[in-house]
Amino acid sequence: QAQLTESGGGSVQTGGSLRLSCAASDGDKYIMGWFRQAPGKEREFVGAIYISSRHTYYADSVKGRFTVSRDNAKNTVYLQMNSLKPEDTALYYCAARGSRIITSAIGLWDQYTYHGQGTQVTVSA
């Protein structure tokens, strides 16, 4: 059973950057995803990365600003967030899935087996 621990959240001004980390036990065995949930809003997909790092996927709202990467030797997945906007303010979660997934499902929270507790990102205007 994977244990996921996010870190790296904080408060930044508009235009700033943050890098989130997700440490995952046996992380090199999982497809990893990032999700976020802002107060009063539905949880939404941010990005995902396959085990080999060959394929990454992003929500349109973050494409070109956020980058998902992983270091399997460290069992860690990263979410580099640049050009942050106030609308990026949310609780960010990582999630893991141990089996293959069809592309159309990669953005679905309930398709991931394990989920972290979240780390808060606040972007001020």
PDB file of C-alpha atoms in Angstrom:
ATOM      1  CA  GLN A   1       0.000   0.000   0.000  1.00  0.00           C
ATOM      2  CA  ALA A   2       1.472   3.336  -1.050  1.00  0.00           C
ATOM      3  CA  GLN A   3       1.946   6.113   1.475  1.00  0.00           C
ATOM      4  CA  LEU A   4       1.868   9.548  -0.124  1.00  0.00           C
ATOM      5  CA  THR A   5       3.168  12.696   1.534  1.00  0.00           C
ATOM      6  CA  GLU A   6       2.986  16.093  -0.148  1.00  0.00           C
ATOM      7  CA  SER A   7       5.203  19.027   0.759  1.00  0.00           C
ATOM      8  CA  GLY A   8       6.332  22.350  -0.631  1.00  0.00           C
ATOM      9  CA  GLY A   9       3.134  24.330  -0.376  1.00  0.00           C
ATOM     10  CA  GLY A  10       3.116  27.916   0.788  1.00  0.00           C
ATOM     11  CA  SER A  11       2.129  31.461  -0.004  1.00  0.00           C
ATOM     12  CA  VAL A  12       3.436  33.376  -3.000  1.00  0.00           C
ATOM     13  CA  GLN A  13       2.524  36.460  -4.963  1.00  0.00           C
ATOM     14  CA  THR A  14       1.090  36.424  -8.457  1.00  0.00           C
ATOM     15  CA  GLY A  15       3.746  35.459 -10.948  1.00  0.00           C
ATOM     16  CA  GLY A  16       5.748  33.520  -8.405  1.00  0.00           C
ATOM     17  CA  SER A  17       6.786  29.875  -8.408  1.00  0.00           C
ATOM     18  CA  LEU A  18       6.542  26.897  -6.113  1.00  0.00           C
ATOM     19  CA  ARG A  19       7.631  23.295  -6.390  1.00  0.00           C
ATOM     20  CA  LEU A  20       5.519  20.675  -4.721  1.00  0.00           C
ATOM     21  CA  SER A  21       6.891  17.259  -3.871  1.00  0.00           C
ATOM     22  CA  CYS A  22       5.106  13.991  -3.288  1.00  0.00           C
ATOM     23  CA  ALA A  23       7.087  11.278  -1.571  1.00  0.00           C
ATOM     24  CA  ALA A  24       5.596   7.882  -2.304  1.00  0.00           C
ATOM     25  CA  SER A  25       6.609   4.570  -0.841  1.00  0.00           C
ATOM     26  CA  ASP A  26       7.415   2.283  -3.790  1.00  0.00           C
ATOM     27  CA  GLY A  27       6.731   5.335  -5.923  1.00  0.00           C
ATOM     28  CA  ASP A  28       8.477   3.897  -8.953  1.00  0.00           C
ATOM     29  CA  LYS A  29       5.596   1.441  -9.350  1.00  0.00           C
ATOM     30  CA  TYR A  30       2.814   3.978  -9.820  1.00  0.00           C
ATOM     31  CA  ILE A  31       1.300   6.336 -12.288  1.00  0.00           C
ATOM     32  CA  MET A  32       1.191   9.598 -10.343  1.00  0.00           C
ATOM     33  CA  GLY A  33      -1.315  12.390 -10.575  1.00  0.00           C
ATOM     34  CA  TRP A  34      -1.783  15.850  -9.088  1.00  0.00           C
ATOM     35  CA  PHE A  35      -5.170  17.284  -8.235  1.00  0.00           C
ATOM     36  CA  ARG A  36      -6.339  20.428  -6.486  1.00  0.00           C
ATOM     37  CA  GLN A  37      -9.405  21.709  -4.727  1.00  0.00           C
ATOM     38  CA  ALA A  38     -10.180  25.327  -4.025  1.00  0.00           C
ATOM     39  CA  PRO A  39     -12.674  26.330  -1.309  1.00  0.00           C
ATOM     40  CA  GLY A  40     -16.221  25.889  -2.537  1.00  0.00           C
ATOM     41  CA  LYS A  41     -15.138  24.254  -5.770  1.00  0.00           C
ATOM     42  CA  GLU A  42     -14.941  20.726  -7.149  1.00  0.00           C
ATOM     43  CA  ARG A  43     -11.655  18.872  -7.026  1.00  0.00           C
ATOM     44  CA  GLU A  44      -9.929  19.118 -10.396  1.00  0.00           C
ATOM     45  CA  PHE A  45      -7.148  17.381 -12.252  1.00  0.00           C
ATOM     46  CA  VAL A  46      -3.855  19.239 -12.610  1.00  0.00           C
ATOM     47  CA  GLY A  47      -1.387  16.842 -14.201  1.00  0.00           C
ATOM     48  CA  ALA A  48      -0.118  13.282 -14.305  1.00  0.00           C
ATOM     49  CA  ILE A  49       2.967  11.326 -15.246  1.00  0.00           C
ATOM     50  CA  TYR A  50       3.558   7.740 -16.236  1.00  0.00           C
ATOM     51  CA  ILE A  51       6.107   5.531 -14.519  1.00  0.00           C
ATOM     52  CA  SER A  52       8.679   5.950 -17.266  1.00  0.00           C
ATOM     53  CA  SER A  53       8.153   9.729 -17.432  1.00  0.00           C
ATOM     54  CA  ARG A  54       7.575   9.217 -21.134  1.00  0.00           C
ATOM     55  CA  HIS A  55       4.063  10.598 -20.970  1.00  0.00           C
ATOM     56  CA  THR A  56       2.731  13.578 -19.085  1.00  0.00           C
ATOM     57  CA  TYR A  57      -0.732  15.081 -19.142  1.00  0.00           C
ATOM     58  CA  TYR A  58      -1.996  18.479 -18.015  1.00  0.00           C
ATOM     59  CA  ALA A  59      -5.210  20.335 -17.487  1.00  0.00           C
ATOM     60  CA  ASP A  60      -5.653  23.152 -19.977  1.00  0.00           C
ATOM     61  CA  SER A  61      -5.673  25.667 -17.136  1.00  0.00           C
ATOM     62  CA  VAL A  62      -2.073  24.877 -16.182  1.00  0.00           C
ATOM     63  CA  LYS A  63      -0.551  23.839 -19.492  1.00  0.00           C
ATOM     64  CA  GLY A  64       2.613  25.795 -20.184  1.00  0.00           C
ATOM     65  CA  ARG A  65       2.929  26.923 -16.554  1.00  0.00           C
ATOM     66  CA  PHE A  66       3.106  23.689 -14.558  1.00  0.00           C
ATOM     67  CA  THR A  67       5.413  20.727 -15.078  1.00  0.00           C
ATOM     68  CA  VAL A  68       5.109  17.267 -13.566  1.00  0.00           C
ATOM     69  CA  SER A  69       8.299  15.247 -13.214  1.00  0.00           C
ATOM     70  CA  ARG A  70       9.517  12.332 -11.171  1.00  0.00           C
ATOM     71  CA  ASP A  71      12.678  10.872  -9.723  1.00  0.00           C
ATOM     72  CA  ASN A  72      12.055   7.161  -9.343  1.00  0.00           C
ATOM     73  CA  ALA A  73      15.320   6.681  -7.489  1.00  0.00           C
ATOM     74  CA  LYS A  74      13.957   8.985  -4.783  1.00  0.00           C
ATOM     75  CA  ASN A  75      10.355   7.741  -5.060  1.00  0.00           C
ATOM     76  CA  THR A  76       9.324  11.358  -5.486  1.00  0.00           C
ATOM     77  CA  VAL A  77       7.093  13.183  -7.918  1.00  0.00           C
ATOM     78  CA  TYR A  78       7.260  16.939  -8.391  1.00  0.00           C
ATOM     79  CA  LEU A  79       4.890  19.630  -9.542  1.00  0.00           C
ATOM     80  CA  GLN A  80       6.785  22.726 -10.636  1.00  0.00           C
ATOM     81  CA  MET A  81       4.387  25.651 -10.730  1.00  0.00           C
ATOM     82  CA  ASN A  82       5.423  28.851 -12.479  1.00  0.00           C
ATOM     83  CA  SER A  83       3.575  32.064 -13.304  1.00  0.00           C
ATOM     84  CA  LEU A  84       1.160  31.396 -10.484  1.00  0.00           C
ATOM     85  CA  LYS A  85      -2.192  33.145 -10.443  1.00  0.00           C
ATOM     86  CA  PRO A  86      -4.665  33.744  -7.609  1.00  0.00           C
ATOM     87  CA  GLU A  87      -6.960  31.155  -9.206  1.00  0.00           C
ATOM     88  CA  ASP A  88      -4.264  28.528  -8.574  1.00  0.00           C
ATOM     89  CA  THR A  89      -4.954  28.866  -4.850  1.00  0.00           C
ATOM     90  CA  ALA A  90      -6.061  25.455  -3.622  1.00  0.00           C
ATOM     91  CA  LEU A  91      -5.209  22.406  -1.599  1.00  0.00           C
ATOM     92  CA  TYR A  92      -3.005  20.264  -3.828  1.00  0.00           C
ATOM     93  CA  TYR A  93      -3.063  16.482  -3.626  1.00  0.00           C
ATOM     94  CA  CYS A  94      -0.991  13.778  -5.198  1.00  0.00           C
ATOM     95  CA  ALA A  95      -2.447  10.416  -6.105  1.00  0.00           C
ATOM     96  CA  ALA A  96      -1.083   7.056  -7.229  1.00  0.00           C
ATOM     97  CA  ARG A  97      -2.308   4.216  -9.377  1.00  0.00           C
ATOM     98  CA  GLY A  98      -0.521   0.901  -9.694  1.00  0.00           C
ATOM     99  CA  SER A  99      -2.058  -0.424 -12.864  1.00  0.00           C
ATOM    100  CA  ARG A 100      -2.505   0.739 -16.418  1.00  0.00           C
ATOM    101  CA  ILE A 101      -5.037   3.450 -17.101  1.00  0.00           C
ATOM    102  CA  ILE A 102      -6.688   4.608 -20.274  1.00  0.00           C
ATOM    103  CA  THR A 103      -5.810   8.142 -21.241  1.00  0.00           C
ATOM    104  CA  SER A 104      -9.368   9.369 -20.949  1.00  0.00           C
ATOM    105  CA  ALA A 105      -9.438   8.342 -17.276  1.00  0.00           C
ATOM    106  CA  ILE A 106      -6.133   9.824 -16.179  1.00  0.00           C
ATOM    107  CA  GLY A 107      -7.819  12.956 -14.902  1.00  0.00           C
ATOM    108  CA  LEU A 108     -10.308  11.148 -12.671  1.00  0.00           C
ATOM    109  CA  TRP A 109      -9.662  11.183  -8.928  1.00  0.00           C
ATOM    110  CA  ASP A 110     -11.419   7.899  -8.255  1.00  0.00           C
ATOM    111  CA  GLN A 111      -9.255   6.079 -10.805  1.00  0.00           C
ATOM    112  CA  TYR A 112      -6.292   6.465  -8.459  1.00  0.00           C
ATOM    113  CA  THR A 113      -5.901   3.959  -5.673  1.00  0.00           C
ATOM    114  CA  TYR A 114      -3.987   6.073  -3.178  1.00  0.00           C
ATOM    115  CA  HIS A 115      -4.271   9.735  -2.261  1.00  0.00           C
ATOM    116  CA  GLY A 116      -2.236  12.109  -0.130  1.00  0.00           C
ATOM    117  CA  GLN A 117      -3.466  14.534   2.511  1.00  0.00           C
ATOM    118  CA  GLY A 118      -2.721  17.648   0.527  1.00  0.00           C
ATOM    119  CA  THR A 119      -0.547  20.733   0.780  1.00  0.00           C
ATOM    120  CA  GLN A 120      -1.915  24.273   0.647  1.00  0.00           C
ATOM    121  CA  VAL A 121      -0.916  26.724  -2.053  1.00  0.00           C
ATOM    122  CA  THR A 122      -2.021  30.338  -1.711  1.00  0.00           C
ATOM    123  CA  VAL A 123      -1.368  32.904  -4.421  1.00  0.00           C
ATOM    124  CA  SER A 124      -2.010  36.527  -3.544  1.00  0.00           C
ATOM    125  CA  ALA A 125      -2.746  39.275  -6.040  1.00  0.00           C
TER     126      ALA A 125
END
